[in-house]
Short mmCIF file of C-alpha atoms in Angstrom, two decimals:
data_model
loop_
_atom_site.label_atom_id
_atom_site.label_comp_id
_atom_site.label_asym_id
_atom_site.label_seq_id
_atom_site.Cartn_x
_atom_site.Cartn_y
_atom_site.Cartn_z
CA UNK A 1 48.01 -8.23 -14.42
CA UNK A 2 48.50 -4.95 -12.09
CA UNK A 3 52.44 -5.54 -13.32
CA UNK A 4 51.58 -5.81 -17.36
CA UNK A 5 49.53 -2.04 -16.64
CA UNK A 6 52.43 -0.74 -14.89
CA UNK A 7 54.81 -1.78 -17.14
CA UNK A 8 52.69 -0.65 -20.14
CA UNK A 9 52.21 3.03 -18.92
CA UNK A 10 56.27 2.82 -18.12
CA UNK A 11 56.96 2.36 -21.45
CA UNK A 12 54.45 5.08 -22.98
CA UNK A 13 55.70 7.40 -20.35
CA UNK A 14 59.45 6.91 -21.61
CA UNK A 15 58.92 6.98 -24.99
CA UNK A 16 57.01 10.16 -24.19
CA UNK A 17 60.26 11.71 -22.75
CA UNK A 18 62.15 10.40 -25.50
CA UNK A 19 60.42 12.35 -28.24
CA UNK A 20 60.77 15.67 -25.96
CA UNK A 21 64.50 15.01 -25.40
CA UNK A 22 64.88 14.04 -28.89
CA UNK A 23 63.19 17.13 -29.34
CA UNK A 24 65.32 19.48 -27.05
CA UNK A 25 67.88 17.79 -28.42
CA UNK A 26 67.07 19.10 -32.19
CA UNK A 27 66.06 22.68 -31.20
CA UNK A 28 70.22 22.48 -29.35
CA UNK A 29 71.71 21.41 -32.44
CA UNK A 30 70.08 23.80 -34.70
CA UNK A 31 70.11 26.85 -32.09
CA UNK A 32 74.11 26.17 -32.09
CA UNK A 33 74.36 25.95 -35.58
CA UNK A 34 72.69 29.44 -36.19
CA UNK A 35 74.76 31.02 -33.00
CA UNK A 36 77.90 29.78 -35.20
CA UNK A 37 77.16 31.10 -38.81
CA UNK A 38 75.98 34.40 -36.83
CA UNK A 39 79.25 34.28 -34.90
CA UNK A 40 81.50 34.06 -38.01
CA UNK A 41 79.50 36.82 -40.05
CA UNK A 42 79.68 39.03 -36.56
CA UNK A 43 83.38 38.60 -36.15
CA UNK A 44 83.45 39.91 -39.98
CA UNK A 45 81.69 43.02 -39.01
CA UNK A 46 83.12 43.88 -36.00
CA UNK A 47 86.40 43.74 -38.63
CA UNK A 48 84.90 45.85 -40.87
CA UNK A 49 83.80 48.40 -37.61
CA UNK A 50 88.05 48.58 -36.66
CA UNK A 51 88.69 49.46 -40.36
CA UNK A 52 85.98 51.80 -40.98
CA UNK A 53 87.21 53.84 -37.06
CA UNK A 54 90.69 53.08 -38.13
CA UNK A 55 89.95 55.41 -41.64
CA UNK A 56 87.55 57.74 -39.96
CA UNK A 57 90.32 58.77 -37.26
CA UNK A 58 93.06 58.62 -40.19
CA UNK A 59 90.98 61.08 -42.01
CA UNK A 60 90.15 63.44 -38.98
CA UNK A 61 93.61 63.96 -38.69
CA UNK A 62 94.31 64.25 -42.24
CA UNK A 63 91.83 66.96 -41.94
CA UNK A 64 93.30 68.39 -39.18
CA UNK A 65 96.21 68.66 -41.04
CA UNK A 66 94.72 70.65 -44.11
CA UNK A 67 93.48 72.85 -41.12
CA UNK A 68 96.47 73.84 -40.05
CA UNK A 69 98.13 74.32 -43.36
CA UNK A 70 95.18 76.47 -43.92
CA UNK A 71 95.95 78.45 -40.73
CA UNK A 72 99.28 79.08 -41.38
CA UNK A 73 98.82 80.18 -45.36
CA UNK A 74 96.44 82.83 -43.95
CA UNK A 75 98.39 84.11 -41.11
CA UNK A 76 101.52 84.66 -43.74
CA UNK A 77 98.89 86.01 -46.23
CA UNK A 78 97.70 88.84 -43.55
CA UNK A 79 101.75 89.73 -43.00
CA UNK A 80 102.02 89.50 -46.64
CA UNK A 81 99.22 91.94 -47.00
CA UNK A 82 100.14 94.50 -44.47
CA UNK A 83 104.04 94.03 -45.99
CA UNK A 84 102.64 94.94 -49.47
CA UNK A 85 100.69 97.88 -48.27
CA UNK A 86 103.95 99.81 -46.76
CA UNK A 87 106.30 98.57 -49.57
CA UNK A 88 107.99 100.42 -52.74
CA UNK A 89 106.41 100.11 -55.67
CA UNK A 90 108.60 98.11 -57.41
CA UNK A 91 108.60 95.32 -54.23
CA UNK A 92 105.00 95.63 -54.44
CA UNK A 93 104.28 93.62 -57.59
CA UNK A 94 106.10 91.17 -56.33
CA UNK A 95 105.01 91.09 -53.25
CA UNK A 96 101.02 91.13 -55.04
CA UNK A 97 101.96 87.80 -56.95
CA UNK A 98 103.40 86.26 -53.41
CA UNK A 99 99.86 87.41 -51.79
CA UNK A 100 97.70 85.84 -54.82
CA UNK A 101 99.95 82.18 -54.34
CA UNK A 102 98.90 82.61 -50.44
CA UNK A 103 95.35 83.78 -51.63
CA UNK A 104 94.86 80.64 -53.82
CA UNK A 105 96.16 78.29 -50.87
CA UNK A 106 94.00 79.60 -48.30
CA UNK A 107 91.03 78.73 -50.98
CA UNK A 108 92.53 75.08 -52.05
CA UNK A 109 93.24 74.36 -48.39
CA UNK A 110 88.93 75.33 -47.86
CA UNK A 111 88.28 73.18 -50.48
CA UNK A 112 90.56 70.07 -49.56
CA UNK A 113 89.19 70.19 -46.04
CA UNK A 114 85.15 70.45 -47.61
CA UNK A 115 86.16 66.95 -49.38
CA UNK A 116 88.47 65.24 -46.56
CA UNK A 117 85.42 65.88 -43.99
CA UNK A 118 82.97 64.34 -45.98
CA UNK A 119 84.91 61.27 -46.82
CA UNK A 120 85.92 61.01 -42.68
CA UNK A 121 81.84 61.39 -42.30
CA UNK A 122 81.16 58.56 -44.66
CA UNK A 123 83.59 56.45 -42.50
CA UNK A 124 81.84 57.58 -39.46
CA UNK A 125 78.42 57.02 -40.99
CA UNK A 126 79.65 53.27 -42.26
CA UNK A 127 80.85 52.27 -38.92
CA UNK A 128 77.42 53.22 -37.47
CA UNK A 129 75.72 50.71 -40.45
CA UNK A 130 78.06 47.99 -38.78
CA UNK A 131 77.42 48.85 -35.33
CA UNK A 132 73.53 48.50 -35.54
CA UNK A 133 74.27 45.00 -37.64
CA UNK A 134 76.70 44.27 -34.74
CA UNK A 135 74.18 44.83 -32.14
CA UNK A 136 71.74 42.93 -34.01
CA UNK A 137 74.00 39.98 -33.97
CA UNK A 138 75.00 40.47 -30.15
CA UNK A 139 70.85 40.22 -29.08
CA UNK A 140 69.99 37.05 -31.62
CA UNK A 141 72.93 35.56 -29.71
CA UNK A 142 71.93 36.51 -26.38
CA UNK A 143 68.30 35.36 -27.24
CA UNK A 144 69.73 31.77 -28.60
CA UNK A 145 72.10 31.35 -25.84
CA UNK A 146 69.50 32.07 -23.16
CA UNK A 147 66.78 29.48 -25.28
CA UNK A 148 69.54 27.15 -25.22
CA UNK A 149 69.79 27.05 -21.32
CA UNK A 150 66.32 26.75 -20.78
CA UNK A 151 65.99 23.67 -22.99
CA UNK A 152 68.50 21.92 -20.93
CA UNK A 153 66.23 22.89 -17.93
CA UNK A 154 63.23 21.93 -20.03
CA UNK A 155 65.06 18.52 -20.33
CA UNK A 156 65.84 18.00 -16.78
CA UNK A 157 62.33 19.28 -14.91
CA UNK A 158 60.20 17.40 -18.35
CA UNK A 159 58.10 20.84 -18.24
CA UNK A 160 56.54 20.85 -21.77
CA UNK A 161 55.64 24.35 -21.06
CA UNK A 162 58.97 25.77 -21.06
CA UNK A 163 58.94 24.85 -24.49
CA UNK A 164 56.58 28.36 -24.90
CA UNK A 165 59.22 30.58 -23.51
CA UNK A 166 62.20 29.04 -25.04
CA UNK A 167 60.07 29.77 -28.37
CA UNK A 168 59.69 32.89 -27.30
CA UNK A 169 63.53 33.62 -26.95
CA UNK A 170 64.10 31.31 -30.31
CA UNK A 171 62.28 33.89 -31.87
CA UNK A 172 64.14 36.58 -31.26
CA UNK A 173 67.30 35.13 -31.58
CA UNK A 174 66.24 33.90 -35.15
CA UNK A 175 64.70 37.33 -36.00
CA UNK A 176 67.48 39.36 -35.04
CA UNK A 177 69.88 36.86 -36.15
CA UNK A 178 68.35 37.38 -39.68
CA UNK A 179 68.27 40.87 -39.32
CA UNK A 180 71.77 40.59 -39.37
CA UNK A 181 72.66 38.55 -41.90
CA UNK A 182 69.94 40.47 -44.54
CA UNK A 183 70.58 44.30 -42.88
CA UNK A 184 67.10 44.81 -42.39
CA UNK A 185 66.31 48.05 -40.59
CA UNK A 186 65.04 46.52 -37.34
CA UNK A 187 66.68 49.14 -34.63
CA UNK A 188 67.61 47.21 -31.12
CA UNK A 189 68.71 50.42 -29.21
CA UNK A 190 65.69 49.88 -26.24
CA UNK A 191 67.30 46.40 -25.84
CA UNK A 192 70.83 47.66 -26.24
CA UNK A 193 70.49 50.03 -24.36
CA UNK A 194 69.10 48.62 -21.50
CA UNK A 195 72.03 45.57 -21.51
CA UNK A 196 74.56 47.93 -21.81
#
């Protein structure tokens, strides 16, 4: 009868196992699944980062450009100016209407640049919305990727209490990972940071 006991605590020991590695086994599949979907919608960002930098240094430059058109209408409006002050009269009105053209330029050029550095900020300012998104998406894989390890250890020692701390590091995966995905304001730089 000693056999029948064994046997019989065998078998309730096993299935025990079962239902944890039947259990790792879900927690894998789904941790995966989310690492994926937040993969695909990261990869989309970082897309959208390279276009929004690719703009924002376009428009510096475009800027830069006004800038020096700018410069140079000023620097022929001062000659003009100090021409105009030594000429004949009769050179002078035309040389007045050449230094109002130059005097308008100088003010459009002020202007252009005004509206050509806030657009390059709002590409700036839209590649920093990604980048937080970005980061969030980096951790919640980080988190899943470290939960995932630990269930395979879970699954190899049988130490249900591993199951705490992979919950822990589910959690965070899963709550950055929907930070992500829903842009909620939930700021990683400590983490960040501290990885980088």
């Amino acid at each position: 009868m000693p056999e029948l006991g064994e046997t019989m605590s065998e078998a309730v020991e096993r299935a025990g196992e079962s239902r944890l590695n039947s259990f790792i086994a879900l927690l894998v599949a789904l941790s995966a699944t989310f690492i994926a979907l937040a993969s695909v919608k990261d990869r989309n960002l970082t897309l959208g980062m390279m276009k929004a930098q690719a703009n924002a240094v376009d428009t510096w430059n475009y800027y830069q450009a006004k800038s020096m058109k700018q410069n140079l209408a000023e620097a022929t409006l001062d000659e003009l100016e100090a021409m105009t002050s030594s000429s004949a009269p009769a050179a002078s009105a035309q040389a007045n209407k050449r230094v109002e053209a130059y005097r308008s330029q100088v003010g459009r050029y002020e202007r252009e640049k005004e509206d050509v550095k806030k657009e390059a900020e709002g590409y700036e300012h839209q590649y920093e919305a990604l980048n937080i998104r970005h980061d969030q998406f980096d951790l919640s894989d980080a988190a899943m990727s470290v939960a995932i390890a630990l269930l395979g250890v879970t699954a190899l020692t049988r130490k249900r209490w591993l199951l705490g701390v992979v919950a822990v590091f589910l959690a965070v995966g899963v709550l950055f990972g929907l930070a992500g995905f829903l842009n909620w304001n939930l700021h990683s730089d400590a983490l960040t940071s501290w990885l980088a």
